[in-house]
Amino acid sequence: MTSITTLGSHCALQVLKGAKDEGFDTILICEKKREKLYRRFGFIDELVLVDSFNEITNQQCTSKLKDKDAIIIPHGTLISQMSSSEIESITIPIFGNKWVLRWESDRNMKEKLMLESKLNVPKSLASPKEIKSLVIAKRHGAAGGKGYFLATSEKEYIRKRDKLVTEGLIKGDDDLYLQEYAFGVSAYLQYFYSPLKNELEFFGVDRRYESDIDGLGRIPAPQQMETDTIPSFNVIGNSPLVLRESLLDEVYSMGERFVDTAKRLVAPGMTGPFCLEGVYDENGKFMTFEFSARIVAGTNLYVDGSPYSDLIYNEPMSMGRRIAREIKNAKNENRLSEVIT
Ligand code: AMP
C-alpha cells in the first residue's frame, strides 16, 4: 500500500488531507516541537518524529519510509531547509521532478528558465554599482521574502546589506540577487501539469500578505518617512483573487511555455504543481519575477477547490488532492515512474 508523506509545515495539512481523500495512508515527518499541532488532525495516520528535517536522509528515517512505500511531496520547507544536493540525494521517491528544484533555488538558473520560456522578467543587476532606479534585493532559495529589501542607490543598498549581515541573515553580496522592482497588481498563478494526460490545468490564483511591507501602507507618509526600520517581504498569509477572464488565455500560454521549456532544459520536465509569480501592469501585461517548481502555500486557500478547479472538476479538488489523484492514476496505469524522481 503506497503512502504519501511530507514535512510538517507549509501546506502539509492540505497535502495529507488530499491524500487521505484519495485513499492513501498518510505519514507526516514532524519536528517534535510541532507534534501537538499535527496530532489534532485525524487524516494523518502516522507521525515520524524528528529533531530536524535533515534527518529524512538518515538511515533510520529512510528505511521507515521505504517500509511504508512512501512518496514524498516536496514543498517550500524542503527547499528552504535542505540544499539542492541534499534533496537530490534523497532515495525515497519524490513526487515531481526533484532536479527542477535546483532551478528554483538558484536565482541565475531560475532567471534562465523564465527567459527561455519567453516570460517578461524584470531585469537583474550584476552589481549594486548598476542601481539607478528602484530595485529589490532578494535572498537565494525559498526564503519566503524574509530579509529582502528595496534600494534606489548603491549607498542605500550598502547600508541595508550591512544591517542584514549584522543580524546574521546573510554573509554578504553573494547571498543577494538584485532585480528591478516591478510595479503593479501582484498575482501568484497556480498550475498543475499532468504528464499522464500531457495537459496543463490552471488551478487558482492568490495574493500574498507580506510583513511588514504590506503594513506600511496603513501609516501616513510622514510617519513612514520617520521610521528607520527596513521593511521586509516575509509572507504571513494569502488571500484569494480571481482574474479578469480576458487575462486567462495568456495565463495558459505562459504556463504552457514554461512546461515546454522545462521539458527541454531539465528532464523529465515540470511535473505536477508549480507557480508563476509576478505583477500585472496597467495594460494587463504580466511581469514574472519568480517561479516555484512545486506546490505553493497559496493553494492552502482552496482546500475545497478554487473558482478555477471547480471549472475542471465536479468535486472539491485541492492541489494536494490533485497530486494524490495523479499518483493514483499513475499507479493504476502502471506509469508511476513518469510522475516521481
Ligand atoms: P520572491 O521570493 O521572489 O517570491 O519575493 C518575495 C516577495 O517580494 C514577492 O512576493 C513580492 O512581494 C516581492 N517581489 C519580489 N520580486 C519583486 C520584483 N521584481 N518586483 C516587485 N516585487 C517583488
CSV table of C-alpha atoms and ligand atoms in Angstrom, one decimal:
chain,number,residue,atom,x,y,z
A,1,MET,CA,0.0,0.0,0.0
A,2,THR,CA,1.6,3.3,-1.1
A,3,SER,CA,1.6,6.1,1.4
A,4,ILE,CA,2.0,9.8,1.0
A,5,THR,CA,4.4,11.8,3.2
A,6,THR,CA,5.5,15.3,3.6
A,7,LEU,CA,7.3,17.6,6.0
A,8,GLY,CA,5.2,19.1,8.8
A,9,SER,CA,5.0,22.7,7.7
A,10,HIS,CA,3.9,24.9,4.7
A,11,CYS,CA,1.0,23.0,3.1
A,12,ALA,CA,1.3,19.7,4.9
A,13,LEU,CA,-2.3,19.7,6.1
A,14,GLN,CA,-3.8,20.3,2.7
A,15,VAL,CA,-1.5,17.7,1.1
A,16,LEU,CA,-2.2,15.0,3.6
A,17,LYS,CA,-6.0,15.7,3.6
A,18,GLY,CA,-6.0,15.4,-0.1
A,19,ALA,CA,-4.0,12.2,0.0
A,20,LYS,CA,-6.5,10.7,2.5
A,21,ASP,CA,-9.4,11.8,0.4
A,22,GLU,CA,-7.9,9.8,-2.5
A,23,GLY,CA,-7.5,6.7,-0.2
A,24,PHE,CA,-3.8,6.8,0.7
A,25,ASP,CA,-2.2,6.2,4.0
A,26,THR,CA,-0.6,9.4,5.3
A,27,ILE,CA,2.6,10.0,7.2
A,28,LEU,CA,3.9,13.3,8.5
A,29,ILE,CA,7.6,13.9,9.1
A,30,CYS,CA,7.2,16.1,12.1
A,31,GLU,CA,9.5,18.1,14.2
A,32,LYS,CA,9.0,17.2,17.9
A,33,LYS,CA,8.1,20.8,18.7
A,34,ARG,CA,5.1,20.7,16.4
A,35,GLU,CA,3.8,17.3,17.4
A,36,LYS,CA,0.9,18.7,19.4
A,37,LEU,CA,-0.4,20.8,16.5
A,38,TYR,CA,-0.4,17.9,14.0
A,39,ARG,CA,-1.9,15.4,16.4
A,40,ARG,CA,-5.1,17.4,16.1
A,41,PHE,CA,-5.8,16.2,12.6
A,42,GLY,CA,-7.4,12.8,12.1
A,43,PHE,CA,-6.4,12.3,8.5
A,44,ILE,CA,-2.8,12.0,9.5
A,45,ASP,CA,-2.2,8.3,10.1
A,46,GLU,CA,1.3,8.4,11.4
A,47,LEU,CA,3.9,10.9,12.7
A,48,VAL,CA,7.6,10.3,12.2
A,49,LEU,CA,9.1,12.5,14.8
A,50,VAL,CA,12.5,14.2,14.1
A,51,ASP,CA,14.6,16.9,15.8
A,52,SER,CA,15.3,18.4,12.4
A,53,PHE,CA,14.0,17.8,8.9
A,54,ASN,CA,17.5,17.0,7.7
A,55,GLU,CA,17.0,13.6,9.4
A,56,ILE,CA,15.0,12.4,6.4
A,57,THR,CA,18.2,11.5,4.7
A,58,ASN,CA,19.4,9.3,7.6
A,59,GLN,CA,19.2,5.5,7.5
A,60,GLN,CA,16.6,5.1,10.2
A,61,CYS,CA,14.1,7.5,8.7
A,62,THR,CA,14.7,6.4,5.2
A,63,SER,CA,14.1,2.7,6.0
A,64,LYS,CA,10.9,3.6,8.0
A,65,LEU,CA,9.5,5.5,5.0
A,66,LYS,CA,10.6,2.8,2.5
A,67,ASP,CA,8.8,0.1,4.5
A,68,LYS,CA,5.6,2.1,4.1
A,69,ASP,CA,6.3,2.5,0.3
A,70,ALA,CA,6.1,6.3,0.8
A,71,ILE,CA,6.2,9.0,-1.8
A,72,ILE,CA,7.4,12.4,-0.6
A,73,ILE,CA,5.5,15.5,-1.7
A,74,PRO,CA,8.1,18.4,-1.8
A,75,HIS,CA,7.1,21.9,-0.7
A,76,GLY,CA,8.8,25.2,0.2
A,77,THR,CA,10.1,24.0,3.6
A,78,LEU,CA,12.1,21.1,2.0
A,79,ILE,CA,13.8,23.7,-0.3
A,80,SER,CA,14.5,26.2,2.4
A,81,GLN,CA,15.8,23.7,4.9
A,82,MET,CA,17.9,21.5,2.6
A,83,SER,CA,20.5,22.2,-0.1
A,84,SER,CA,19.8,21.1,-3.7
A,85,SER,CA,22.4,18.3,-3.4
A,86,GLU,CA,20.8,17.0,-0.2
A,87,ILE,CA,17.4,16.9,-1.8
A,88,GLU,CA,18.8,15.2,-4.9
A,89,SER,CA,20.4,12.6,-2.6
A,90,ILE,CA,17.1,11.5,-1.0
A,91,THR,CA,16.5,7.9,-2.0
A,92,ILE,CA,12.8,7.8,-1.2
A,93,PRO,CA,10.7,8.6,-4.3
A,94,ILE,CA,9.8,12.3,-4.6
A,95,PHE,CA,6.6,13.4,-6.5
A,96,GLY,CA,7.5,15.5,-9.5
A,97,ASN,CA,11.0,16.4,-10.8
A,98,LYS,CA,13.5,16.8,-7.9
A,99,TRP,CA,16.1,18.1,-10.4
A,100,VAL,CA,14.0,21.2,-11.2
A,101,LEU,CA,14.1,22.2,-7.5
A,102,ARG,CA,17.7,23.2,-8.1
A,103,TRP,CA,16.5,25.6,-10.8
A,104,GLU,CA,14.1,27.2,-8.2
A,105,SER,CA,16.8,27.6,-5.6
A,106,ASP,CA,19.5,29.1,-7.8
A,107,ARG,CA,18.5,32.6,-8.9
A,108,ASN,CA,20.6,32.6,-12.1
A,109,MET,CA,19.3,29.2,-13.2
A,110,LYS,CA,15.8,30.4,-12.3
A,111,GLU,CA,16.2,33.5,-14.5
A,112,LYS,CA,17.4,31.4,-17.4
A,113,LEU,CA,14.3,29.1,-17.2
A,114,MET,CA,12.0,32.1,-17.1
A,115,LEU,CA,13.7,33.9,-20.0
A,116,GLU,CA,13.8,30.8,-22.2
A,117,SER,CA,10.1,30.4,-21.5
A,118,LYS,CA,9.6,33.9,-23.1
A,119,LEU,CA,8.2,35.3,-19.9
A,120,ASN,CA,8.6,39.0,-19.2
A,121,VAL,CA,11.1,39.1,-16.4
A,122,PRO,CA,12.3,42.2,-14.6
A,123,LYS,CA,15.9,43.0,-15.4
A,124,SER,CA,18.5,41.6,-12.9
A,125,LEU,CA,21.6,43.6,-12.0
A,126,ALA,CA,25.1,42.1,-11.9
A,127,SER,CA,26.4,44.6,-9.3
A,128,PRO,CA,25.0,47.2,-6.8
A,129,LYS,CA,27.0,49.7,-8.8
A,130,GLU,CA,24.4,49.4,-11.5
A,131,ILE,CA,21.5,50.6,-9.3
A,132,LYS,CA,19.8,53.6,-10.9
A,133,SER,CA,16.2,53.1,-10.1
A,134,LEU,CA,14.1,51.1,-7.5
A,135,VAL,CA,15.5,47.6,-7.1
A,136,ILE,CA,14.6,44.7,-4.8
A,137,ALA,CA,17.4,42.7,-3.1
A,138,LYS,CA,16.4,39.1,-2.6
A,139,ARG,CA,18.0,36.1,-0.9
A,140,HIS,CA,18.6,32.9,-2.7
A,141,GLY,CA,16.3,29.8,-2.1
A,142,ALA,CA,12.8,29.8,-0.7
A,143,ALA,CA,13.5,32.5,1.9
A,144,GLY,CA,9.8,33.5,1.9
A,145,GLY,CA,10.7,37.1,1.5
A,146,LYS,CA,12.5,37.4,4.8
A,147,GLY,CA,15.4,39.8,4.7
A,148,TYR,CA,14.5,41.2,1.3
A,149,PHE,CA,14.8,45.0,0.9
A,150,LEU,CA,14.4,47.9,-1.5
A,151,ALA,CA,17.1,50.3,-2.6
A,152,THR,CA,17.3,53.2,-5.1
A,153,SER,CA,21.1,53.7,-4.9
A,154,GLU,CA,24.3,51.8,-4.2
A,155,LYS,CA,24.7,53.8,-0.9
A,156,GLU,CA,21.3,52.8,0.3
A,157,TYR,CA,22.0,49.2,-0.7
A,158,ILE,CA,25.2,49.0,1.3
A,159,ARG,CA,23.6,50.4,4.4
A,160,LYS,CA,20.7,47.8,4.3
A,161,ARG,CA,23.0,45.0,3.3
A,162,ASP,CA,25.3,45.7,6.2
A,163,LYS,CA,22.3,45.6,8.6
A,164,LEU,CA,21.4,42.1,7.4
A,165,VAL,CA,25.0,41.0,7.8
A,166,THR,CA,25.0,42.2,11.4
A,167,GLU,CA,21.7,40.4,12.0
A,168,GLY,CA,23.3,37.2,10.7
A,169,LEU,CA,20.7,36.8,7.9
A,170,ILE,CA,23.3,36.9,5.1
A,171,LYS,CA,27.1,36.8,4.8
A,172,GLY,CA,27.5,39.4,2.0
A,173,ASP,CA,26.7,40.3,-1.6
A,174,ASP,CA,26.8,36.8,-2.9
A,175,ASP,CA,23.7,35.9,-0.8
A,176,LEU,CA,21.7,38.6,-2.6
A,177,TYR,CA,20.2,38.9,-6.1
A,178,LEU,CA,19.2,42.3,-7.4
A,179,GLN,CA,16.2,42.7,-9.6
A,180,GLU,CA,14.4,45.8,-10.9
A,181,TYR,CA,11.2,46.4,-8.9
A,182,ALA,CA,8.1,45.7,-10.9
A,183,PHE,CA,5.1,47.9,-10.2
A,184,GLY,CA,1.5,46.6,-10.5
A,185,VAL,CA,-1.0,44.2,-9.0
A,186,SER,CA,0.6,41.1,-7.6
A,187,ALA,CA,-0.7,37.7,-8.6
A,188,TYR,CA,0.6,34.2,-7.9
A,189,LEU,CA,-0.6,31.9,-10.7
A,190,GLN,CA,-1.0,28.2,-9.6
A,191,TYR,CA,-0.8,25.5,-12.2
A,192,PHE,CA,-0.7,21.7,-12.3
A,193,TYR,CA,0.9,19.9,-15.3
A,194,SER,CA,-0.1,16.2,-15.7
A,195,PRO,CA,2.5,14.2,-17.7
A,196,LEU,CA,0.0,11.4,-17.8
A,197,LYS,CA,-2.6,13.5,-19.7
A,198,ASN,CA,0.0,15.8,-21.2
A,199,GLU,CA,-2.3,18.6,-20.0
A,200,LEU,CA,-1.9,21.9,-18.1
A,201,GLU,CA,-4.6,22.9,-15.6
A,202,PHE,CA,-4.8,26.4,-14.2
A,203,PHE,CA,-5.7,25.8,-10.6
A,204,GLY,CA,-6.1,29.2,-8.9
A,205,VAL,CA,-4.6,32.5,-8.0
A,206,ASP,CA,-3.7,34.2,-4.8
A,207,ARG,CA,-2.1,37.3,-3.4
A,208,ARG,CA,0.4,37.3,-0.5
A,209,TYR,CA,0.2,39.4,2.6
A,210,GLU,CA,3.8,40.2,3.5
A,211,SER,CA,5.2,41.8,6.6
A,212,ASP,CA,5.9,44.4,7.1
A,213,ILE,CA,5.8,45.9,3.6
A,214,ASP,CA,2.0,45.5,3.4
A,215,GLY,CA,1.6,47.1,6.8
A,216,LEU,CA,3.4,50.2,5.8
A,217,GLY,CA,0.5,51.4,3.7
A,218,ARG,CA,-1.5,51.7,6.9
A,219,ILE,CA,0.5,54.6,8.2
A,220,PRO,CA,0.6,58.1,6.6
A,221,ALA,CA,3.6,59.1,4.5
A,222,PRO,CA,5.2,61.5,7.1
A,223,GLN,CA,5.4,58.7,9.7
A,224,GLN,CA,6.6,56.3,7.0
A,225,MET,CA,9.5,58.7,6.3
A,226,GLU,CA,10.4,58.8,10.0
A,227,THR,CA,10.6,55.0,10.6
A,228,ASP,CA,14.1,53.7,10.4
A,229,THR,CA,13.1,50.0,10.2
A,230,ILE,CA,13.8,48.3,6.9
A,231,PRO,CA,10.6,46.7,5.6
A,232,SER,CA,10.8,43.1,4.7
A,233,PHE,CA,8.6,40.8,2.5
A,234,ASN,CA,8.0,38.0,4.9
A,235,VAL,CA,4.9,36.1,3.9
A,236,ILE,CA,2.3,36.0,6.7
A,237,GLY,CA,-0.7,34.7,4.8
A,238,ASN,CA,-2.5,34.6,1.5
A,239,SER,CA,-5.8,36.0,0.2
A,240,PRO,CA,-7.8,34.8,-2.8
A,241,LEU,CA,-8.1,36.5,-6.2
A,242,VAL,CA,-9.9,35.9,-9.4
A,243,LEU,CA,-8.6,37.4,-12.7
A,244,ARG,CA,-10.4,39.2,-15.4
A,245,GLU,CA,-11.5,36.5,-17.8
A,246,SER,CA,-9.7,38.2,-20.7
A,247,LEU,CA,-6.4,37.5,-19.0
A,248,LEU,CA,-6.9,33.7,-18.8
A,249,ASP,CA,-5.7,32.9,-22.3
A,250,GLU,CA,-2.3,34.4,-21.7
A,251,VAL,CA,-2.2,32.7,-18.3
A,252,TYR,CA,-2.5,29.3,-20.1
A,253,SER,CA,0.1,30.3,-22.7
A,254,MET,CA,2.6,31.4,-20.1
A,255,GLY,CA,2.2,28.1,-18.2
A,256,GLU,CA,2.5,26.0,-21.4
A,257,ARG,CA,5.7,27.8,-22.5
A,258,PHE,CA,7.1,27.2,-19.0
A,259,VAL,CA,6.2,23.5,-19.2
A,260,ASP,CA,7.7,23.1,-22.7
A,261,THR,CA,10.9,24.9,-21.7
A,262,ALA,CA,11.3,22.8,-18.5
A,263,LYS,CA,11.0,19.6,-20.6
A,264,ARG,CA,13.8,20.8,-22.8
A,265,LEU,CA,16.1,22.1,-20.1
A,266,VAL,CA,15.6,19.8,-17.1
A,267,ALA,CA,14.3,16.3,-17.8
A,268,PRO,CA,11.7,15.0,-17.2
A,269,GLY,CA,10.2,18.5,-17.1
A,270,MET,CA,7.7,20.3,-14.9
A,271,THR,CA,5.6,17.5,-13.4
A,272,GLY,CA,2.8,18.4,-11.1
A,273,PRO,CA,2.2,21.8,-9.3
A,274,PHE,CA,4.1,25.0,-10.0
A,275,CYS,CA,3.5,28.7,-9.7
A,276,LEU,CA,4.4,31.8,-11.8
A,277,GLU,CA,4.7,34.8,-9.5
A,278,GLY,CA,4.6,38.4,-10.6
A,279,VAL,CA,2.6,41.6,-11.2
A,280,TYR,CA,0.1,42.8,-13.8
A,281,ASP,CA,0.9,46.3,-15.1
A,282,GLU,CA,-1.7,48.9,-16.2
A,283,ASN,CA,-2.0,47.2,-19.6
A,284,GLY,CA,-2.7,43.7,-18.2
A,285,LYS,CA,0.9,42.6,-19.1
A,286,PHE,CA,2.3,40.1,-16.6
A,287,MET,CA,5.9,40.6,-15.3
A,288,THR,CA,7.1,37.3,-13.8
A,289,PHE,CA,9.7,37.9,-11.1
A,290,GLU,CA,9.8,34.4,-9.7
A,291,PHE,CA,8.5,30.8,-10.0
A,292,SER,CA,8.1,27.9,-7.6
A,293,ALA,CA,8.6,24.5,-9.1
A,294,ARG,CA,6.4,22.7,-6.6
A,295,ILE,CA,3.2,23.3,-4.6
A,296,VAL,CA,2.9,26.8,-3.1
A,297,ALA,CA,1.3,27.6,0.2
A,298,GLY,CA,-1.2,29.9,-1.6
A,299,THR,CA,-3.0,26.8,-2.6
A,300,ASN,CA,-4.0,26.3,1.1
A,301,LEU,CA,-6.8,28.8,0.3
A,302,TYR,CA,-8.6,26.2,-1.8
A,303,VAL,CA,-8.8,23.1,0.3
A,304,ASP,CA,-12.4,22.7,-1.1
A,305,GLY,CA,-11.5,23.7,-4.6
A,306,SER,CA,-10.9,27.0,-6.2
A,307,PRO,CA,-13.1,29.1,-8.7
A,308,TYR,CA,-10.8,27.6,-11.4
A,309,SER,CA,-10.5,23.9,-10.3
A,310,ASP,CA,-14.3,23.9,-10.0
A,311,LEU,CA,-14.5,24.5,-13.7
A,312,ILE,CA,-12.4,21.4,-14.4
A,313,TYR,CA,-13.7,19.0,-11.7
A,314,ASN,CA,-17.2,18.3,-10.5
A,315,GLU,CA,-15.9,17.6,-7.0
A,316,PRO,CA,-13.8,19.6,-4.4
A,317,MET,CA,-10.3,19.4,-5.8
A,318,SER,CA,-7.4,21.0,-3.8
A,319,MET,CA,-3.9,21.0,-5.2
A,320,GLY,CA,-3.0,18.4,-2.5
A,321,ARG,CA,-5.8,16.1,-3.7
A,322,ARG,CA,-4.8,16.7,-7.3
A,323,ILE,CA,-1.3,15.5,-6.6
A,324,ALA,CA,-2.7,12.4,-4.9
A,325,ARG,CA,-5.1,11.8,-7.8
A,326,GLU,CA,-2.1,11.9,-10.3
A,327,ILE,CA,-0.2,9.3,-8.2
A,328,LYS,CA,-3.3,7.1,-8.0
A,329,ASN,CA,-3.9,7.3,-11.8
A,330,ALA,CA,-0.2,6.7,-12.4
A,331,LYS,CA,-0.3,3.6,-10.2
A,332,ASN,CA,-3.4,2.3,-11.9
A,333,GLU,CA,-1.9,2.8,-15.3
A,334,ASN,CA,1.5,1.3,-14.3
A,335,ARG,CA,3.1,4.6,-15.0
A,336,LEU,CA,4.4,5.6,-11.6
A,337,SER,CA,7.9,6.2,-12.9
A,338,GLU,CA,6.6,9.1,-15.0
A,339,VAL,CA,5.5,11.1,-12.0
A,340,ILE,CA,8.3,10.5,-9.5
A,341,THR,CA,12.1,11.0,-9.4
B,1,AMP,P1,10.1,36.1,-4.1
B,1,AMP,O1,10.9,35.4,-3.1
B,1,AMP,O2,10.8,36.4,-5.4
B,1,AMP,O3,8.8,35.4,-4.3
B,1,AMP,O4,9.8,37.5,-3.5
B,1,AMP,C1,9.1,37.8,-2.3
B,1,AMP,C2,8.2,39.0,-2.4
B,1,AMP,O5,9.0,40.1,-2.8
B,1,AMP,C3,7.2,38.8,-3.5
B,1,AMP,O6,6.0,38.2,-3.1
B,1,AMP,C4,6.9,40.3,-3.9
B,1,AMP,O7,6.1,41.0,-3.0
B,1,AMP,C5,8.3,40.9,-3.8
B,1,AMP,N1,9.0,40.9,-5.0
B,1,AMP,C6,10.0,40.1,-5.4
B,1,AMP,N2,10.5,40.4,-6.6
B,1,AMP,C7,9.9,41.5,-7.0
B,1,AMP,C8,10.0,42.4,-8.1
B,1,AMP,N3,10.9,42.2,-9.0
B,1,AMP,N4,9.2,43.5,-8.2
B,1,AMP,C9,8.3,43.7,-7.2
B,1,AMP,N5,8.1,42.9,-6.1
B,1,AMP,C10,8.9,41.9,-6.0
